[in-house]
């Protein structure tokens, strides 16, 4: 055991959080479906047998939850998704199975952490990503004065017929 009584995996989305807590002493699994409100997640985690350690995958929801958990005194590891062990032959992937898988990996010390940036650094990263997205969108649009490309298998009609005698 790595110092925690309860290992918790969270599958975090913009509109929901699925939690699975694994009591490493009894093997009991505690289940929760929560809103992404940090207060509700913290309240549920505090109701579990302590000490509690939590993990969730880094992703588009950002690091606000990790900062809120740390501020509440709850040990949190944000996992690098590309470094997680995945069960081979896993046929059904659900939020609940993902959360339980994370809790089990955390219990045996198999979670590779990413560095949680402060709020200002995360905001700067978001701004750079948004700028890059706009630039990519602008690069994909046709240049002014150029005819649109025809779909495969179709020809575009000319607006002005070509004069064969010219």
PDB file of C-alpha atoms in Angstrom:
ATOM      1  CA  UNK A   1       0.000   0.000   0.000  1.00  0.00           C
ATOM      2  CA  UNK A   2       1.258   3.422  -0.910  1.00  0.00           C
ATOM      3  CA  UNK A   3       0.025   5.383   2.139  1.00  0.00           C
ATOM      4  CA  UNK A   4      -3.621   5.882   1.231  1.00  0.00           C
ATOM      5  CA  UNK A   5      -6.579   3.988   2.569  1.00  0.00           C
ATOM      6  CA  UNK A   6      -8.833   4.852  -0.367  1.00  0.00           C
ATOM      7  CA  UNK A   7      -7.639   5.185  -3.953  1.00  0.00           C
ATOM      8  CA  UNK A   8     -10.079   7.131  -6.085  1.00  0.00           C
ATOM      9  CA  UNK A   9     -10.311   7.300  -9.860  1.00  0.00           C
ATOM     10  CA  UNK A  10     -12.370  10.070 -11.430  1.00  0.00           C
ATOM     11  CA  UNK A  11     -13.586  10.129 -15.013  1.00  0.00           C
ATOM     12  CA  UNK A  12     -14.051  13.870 -15.484  1.00  0.00           C
ATOM     13  CA  UNK A  13     -16.170  15.467 -18.201  1.00  0.00           C
ATOM     14  CA  UNK A  14     -17.572  18.969 -18.653  1.00  0.00           C
ATOM     15  CA  UNK A  15     -21.046  17.923 -17.467  1.00  0.00           C
ATOM     16  CA  UNK A  16     -20.382  14.963 -15.176  1.00  0.00           C
ATOM     17  CA  UNK A  17     -17.833  13.234 -12.987  1.00  0.00           C
ATOM     18  CA  UNK A  18     -17.906   9.502 -12.347  1.00  0.00           C
ATOM     19  CA  UNK A  19     -15.989   8.400  -9.276  1.00  0.00           C
ATOM     20  CA  UNK A  20     -14.859   5.001  -8.077  1.00  0.00           C
ATOM     21  CA  UNK A  21     -13.179   4.657  -4.714  1.00  0.00           C
ATOM     22  CA  UNK A  22     -11.247   1.509  -3.884  1.00  0.00           C
ATOM     23  CA  UNK A  23     -10.723   0.798  -0.178  1.00  0.00           C
ATOM     24  CA  UNK A  24      -7.321  -0.874  -0.272  1.00  0.00           C
ATOM     25  CA  UNK A  25      -7.872  -2.579   3.114  1.00  0.00           C
ATOM     26  CA  UNK A  26     -11.262  -4.174   2.436  1.00  0.00           C
ATOM     27  CA  UNK A  27     -11.409  -4.196  -1.362  1.00  0.00           C
ATOM     28  CA  UNK A  28     -14.781  -2.440  -1.247  1.00  0.00           C
ATOM     29  CA  UNK A  29     -15.623  -0.232  -4.227  1.00  0.00           C
ATOM     30  CA  UNK A  30     -17.576   2.960  -3.589  1.00  0.00           C
ATOM     31  CA  UNK A  31     -19.448   4.494  -6.530  1.00  0.00           C
ATOM     32  CA  UNK A  32     -20.571   8.035  -7.256  1.00  0.00           C
ATOM     33  CA  UNK A  33     -21.937  10.049 -10.163  1.00  0.00           C
ATOM     34  CA  UNK A  34     -21.372  13.725  -9.489  1.00  0.00           C
ATOM     35  CA  UNK A  35     -21.677  17.101 -11.117  1.00  0.00           C
ATOM     36  CA  UNK A  36     -18.381  18.773 -12.020  1.00  0.00           C
ATOM     37  CA  UNK A  37     -18.863  21.275  -9.166  1.00  0.00           C
ATOM     38  CA  UNK A  38     -15.650  21.089  -7.173  1.00  0.00           C
ATOM     39  CA  UNK A  39     -17.501  21.418  -3.863  1.00  0.00           C
ATOM     40  CA  UNK A  40     -19.592  18.307  -4.556  1.00  0.00           C
ATOM     41  CA  UNK A  41     -16.540  16.252  -5.548  1.00  0.00           C
ATOM     42  CA  UNK A  42     -14.640  17.376  -2.438  1.00  0.00           C
ATOM     43  CA  UNK A  43     -17.623  16.591  -0.203  1.00  0.00           C
ATOM     44  CA  UNK A  44     -17.847  13.044  -1.603  1.00  0.00           C
ATOM     45  CA  UNK A  45     -14.097  12.480  -1.241  1.00  0.00           C
ATOM     46  CA  UNK A  46     -14.180  13.650   2.386  1.00  0.00           C
ATOM     47  CA  UNK A  47     -16.914  11.095   3.112  1.00  0.00           C
ATOM     48  CA  UNK A  48     -14.560   8.229   2.170  1.00  0.00           C
ATOM     49  CA  UNK A  49     -12.261   6.431   4.639  1.00  0.00           C
ATOM     50  CA  UNK A  50      -9.014   8.396   4.773  1.00  0.00           C
ATOM     51  CA  UNK A  51      -6.373   9.049   3.881  1.00  0.00           C
ATOM     52  CA  UNK A  52      -7.685   9.481   0.333  1.00  0.00           C
ATOM     53  CA  UNK A  53      -5.631   9.840  -2.829  1.00  0.00           C
ATOM     54  CA  UNK A  54      -7.278  10.806  -6.127  1.00  0.00           C
ATOM     55  CA  UNK A  55      -6.371  10.597  -9.785  1.00  0.00           C
ATOM     56  CA  UNK A  56      -7.940  11.652 -13.051  1.00  0.00           C
ATOM     57  CA  UNK A  57      -6.678  11.863 -16.614  1.00  0.00           C
ATOM     58  CA  UNK A  58      -5.368  15.159 -17.923  1.00  0.00           C
ATOM     59  CA  UNK A  59      -7.692  16.409 -20.626  1.00  0.00           C
ATOM     60  CA  UNK A  60      -9.840  19.212 -21.980  1.00  0.00           C
ATOM     61  CA  UNK A  61     -11.471  19.963 -18.618  1.00  0.00           C
ATOM     62  CA  UNK A  62      -8.183  21.419 -17.410  1.00  0.00           C
ATOM     63  CA  UNK A  63      -6.541  21.452 -14.015  1.00  0.00           C
ATOM     64  CA  UNK A  64      -9.013  23.457 -11.938  1.00  0.00           C
ATOM     65  CA  UNK A  65     -10.234  20.354 -10.126  1.00  0.00           C
ATOM     66  CA  UNK A  66      -6.687  19.331  -9.197  1.00  0.00           C
ATOM     67  CA  UNK A  67      -5.979  22.794  -7.775  1.00  0.00           C
ATOM     68  CA  UNK A  68      -9.276  22.742  -5.819  1.00  0.00           C
ATOM     69  CA  UNK A  69      -8.496  19.290  -4.382  1.00  0.00           C
ATOM     70  CA  UNK A  70      -4.988  20.321  -3.346  1.00  0.00           C
ATOM     71  CA  UNK A  71      -6.393  23.494  -1.732  1.00  0.00           C
ATOM     72  CA  UNK A  72      -8.823  21.275   0.213  1.00  0.00           C
ATOM     73  CA  UNK A  73      -5.921  19.139   1.442  1.00  0.00           C
ATOM     74  CA  UNK A  74      -6.746  16.120  -0.749  1.00  0.00           C
ATOM     75  CA  UNK A  75      -3.807  14.438  -2.463  1.00  0.00           C
ATOM     76  CA  UNK A  76      -4.408  14.487  -6.221  1.00  0.00           C
ATOM     77  CA  UNK A  77      -2.372  13.082  -9.106  1.00  0.00           C
ATOM     78  CA  UNK A  78      -3.290  14.174 -12.626  1.00  0.00           C
ATOM     79  CA  UNK A  79      -2.441  11.209 -14.844  1.00  0.00           C
ATOM     80  CA  UNK A  80      -0.714  11.362 -18.208  1.00  0.00           C
ATOM     81  CA  UNK A  81      -3.213   9.531 -20.469  1.00  0.00           C
ATOM     82  CA  UNK A  82      -0.539   8.322 -22.867  1.00  0.00           C
ATOM     83  CA  UNK A  83       1.365   6.628 -20.024  1.00  0.00           C
ATOM     84  CA  UNK A  84      -1.519   4.651 -18.501  1.00  0.00           C
ATOM     85  CA  UNK A  85      -1.563   0.877 -18.753  1.00  0.00           C
ATOM     86  CA  UNK A  86      -4.621  -0.277 -20.693  1.00  0.00           C
ATOM     87  CA  UNK A  87      -6.080  -3.752 -20.321  1.00  0.00           C
ATOM     88  CA  UNK A  88      -5.695  -5.742 -23.531  1.00  0.00           C
ATOM     89  CA  UNK A  89      -8.891  -6.956 -25.119  1.00  0.00           C
ATOM     90  CA  UNK A  90     -11.069  -4.504 -23.197  1.00  0.00           C
ATOM     91  CA  UNK A  91     -14.367  -4.680 -25.062  1.00  0.00           C
ATOM     92  CA  UNK A  92     -16.620  -2.291 -23.157  1.00  0.00           C
ATOM     93  CA  UNK A  93     -15.260   1.111 -22.193  1.00  0.00           C
ATOM     94  CA  UNK A  94     -17.455   3.190 -19.910  1.00  0.00           C
ATOM     95  CA  UNK A  95     -16.884   6.103 -17.575  1.00  0.00           C
ATOM     96  CA  UNK A  96     -17.331   3.752 -14.606  1.00  0.00           C
ATOM     97  CA  UNK A  97     -14.789   1.193 -15.848  1.00  0.00           C
ATOM     98  CA  UNK A  98     -12.330   3.997 -16.643  1.00  0.00           C
ATOM     99  CA  UNK A  99     -12.693   5.430 -13.123  1.00  0.00           C
ATOM    100  CA  UNK A 100     -12.238   2.035 -11.470  1.00  0.00           C
ATOM    101  CA  UNK A 101      -9.228   1.288 -13.673  1.00  0.00           C
ATOM    102  CA  UNK A 102      -7.645   4.583 -12.584  1.00  0.00           C
ATOM    103  CA  UNK A 103      -8.336   3.801  -8.912  1.00  0.00           C
ATOM    104  CA  UNK A 104      -6.668   0.393  -9.249  1.00  0.00           C
ATOM    105  CA  UNK A 105      -3.631   1.837 -11.028  1.00  0.00           C
ATOM    106  CA  UNK A 106      -3.285   4.479  -8.309  1.00  0.00           C
ATOM    107  CA  UNK A 107      -3.524   1.828  -5.578  1.00  0.00           C
ATOM    108  CA  UNK A 108      -0.528  -0.036  -7.014  1.00  0.00           C
ATOM    109  CA  UNK A 109       1.488   3.080  -7.854  1.00  0.00           C
ATOM    110  CA  UNK A 110       1.193   2.804 -11.646  1.00  0.00           C
ATOM    111  CA  UNK A 111       0.076   6.371 -12.445  1.00  0.00           C
ATOM    112  CA  UNK A 112       2.502   8.729 -14.169  1.00  0.00           C
ATOM    113  CA  UNK A 113       1.756  12.279 -13.077  1.00  0.00           C
ATOM    114  CA  UNK A 114       1.775  15.420 -15.165  1.00  0.00           C
ATOM    115  CA  UNK A 115       2.703  18.777 -13.680  1.00  0.00           C
ATOM    116  CA  UNK A 116      -0.326  20.846 -12.720  1.00  0.00           C
ATOM    117  CA  UNK A 117       0.230  24.423 -13.932  1.00  0.00           C
ATOM    118  CA  UNK A 118      -0.949  27.424 -11.970  1.00  0.00           C
ATOM    119  CA  UNK A 119      -4.134  29.119 -13.211  1.00  0.00           C
ATOM    120  CA  UNK A 120      -2.243  31.898 -15.017  1.00  0.00           C
ATOM    121  CA  UNK A 121      -0.035  29.455 -16.957  1.00  0.00           C
ATOM    122  CA  UNK A 122      -3.037  27.318 -17.889  1.00  0.00           C
ATOM    123  CA  UNK A 123      -4.901  30.416 -19.147  1.00  0.00           C
ATOM    124  CA  UNK A 124      -1.894  31.389 -21.287  1.00  0.00           C
ATOM    125  CA  UNK A 125      -1.770  27.872 -22.768  1.00  0.00           C
ATOM    126  CA  UNK A 126      -5.500  28.026 -23.542  1.00  0.00           C
ATOM    127  CA  UNK A 127      -5.012  31.373 -25.287  1.00  0.00           C
ATOM    128  CA  UNK A 128      -2.176  29.993 -27.433  1.00  0.00           C
ATOM    129  CA  UNK A 129      -4.285  26.948 -28.384  1.00  0.00           C
ATOM    130  CA  UNK A 130      -7.243  29.161 -29.320  1.00  0.00           C
ATOM    131  CA  UNK A 131      -4.968  31.333 -31.471  1.00  0.00           C
ATOM    132  CA  UNK A 132      -3.571  28.243 -33.201  1.00  0.00           C
ATOM    133  CA  UNK A 133      -7.107  26.965 -33.869  1.00  0.00           C
ATOM    134  CA  UNK A 134      -8.117  30.271 -35.475  1.00  0.00           C
ATOM    135  CA  UNK A 135      -4.967  30.301 -37.576  1.00  0.00           C
ATOM    136  CA  UNK A 136      -5.639  26.737 -38.786  1.00  0.00           C
ATOM    137  CA  UNK A 137      -9.222  27.707 -39.673  1.00  0.00           C
ATOM    138  CA  UNK A 138      -7.984  30.694 -41.646  1.00  0.00           C
ATOM    139  CA  UNK A 139      -5.393  28.586 -43.470  1.00  0.00           C
ATOM    140  CA  UNK A 140      -8.079  26.128 -44.597  1.00  0.00           C
ATOM    141  CA  UNK A 141     -10.382  28.656 -46.260  1.00  0.00           C
ATOM    142  CA  UNK A 142      -9.924  29.327 -49.985  1.00  0.00           C
ATOM    143  CA  UNK A 143      -7.864  32.297 -51.023  1.00  0.00           C
ATOM    144  CA  UNK A 144      -9.807  35.284 -52.398  1.00  0.00           C
ATOM    145  CA  UNK A 145     -10.287  35.133 -56.166  1.00  0.00           C
ATOM    146  CA  UNK A 146      -9.747  31.388 -56.408  1.00  0.00           C
ATOM    147  CA  UNK A 147     -12.498  29.136 -57.656  1.00  0.00           C
ATOM    148  CA  UNK A 148     -13.866  26.611 -55.171  1.00  0.00           C
ATOM    149  CA  UNK A 149     -12.673  23.053 -55.561  1.00  0.00           C
ATOM    150  CA  UNK A 150     -15.069  20.537 -57.050  1.00  0.00           C
ATOM    151  CA  UNK A 151     -16.121  17.545 -55.040  1.00  0.00           C
ATOM    152  CA  UNK A 152     -14.549  14.279 -56.233  1.00  0.00           C
ATOM    153  CA  UNK A 153     -16.391  12.972 -59.290  1.00  0.00           C
ATOM    154  CA  UNK A 154     -17.984  16.330 -60.115  1.00  0.00           C
ATOM    155  CA  UNK A 155     -17.030  19.181 -62.391  1.00  0.00           C
ATOM    156  CA  UNK A 156     -17.714  22.804 -61.721  1.00  0.00           C
ATOM    157  CA  UNK A 157     -19.571  24.760 -64.391  1.00  0.00           C
ATOM    158  CA  UNK A 158     -17.978  27.935 -65.590  1.00  0.00           C
ATOM    159  CA  UNK A 159     -19.914  31.104 -64.995  1.00  0.00           C
ATOM    160  CA  UNK A 160     -18.997  32.437 -68.420  1.00  0.00           C
ATOM    161  CA  UNK A 161     -18.897  30.044 -71.345  1.00  0.00           C
ATOM    162  CA  UNK A 162     -15.587  29.891 -73.143  1.00  0.00           C
ATOM    163  CA  UNK A 163     -15.803  31.379 -76.665  1.00  0.00           C
ATOM    164  CA  UNK A 164     -14.511  28.649 -78.968  1.00  0.00           C
ATOM    165  CA  UNK A 165     -13.790  31.198 -81.706  1.00  0.00           C
ATOM    166  CA  UNK A 166     -11.516  33.348 -79.602  1.00  0.00           C
TER     167      UNK A 166
END
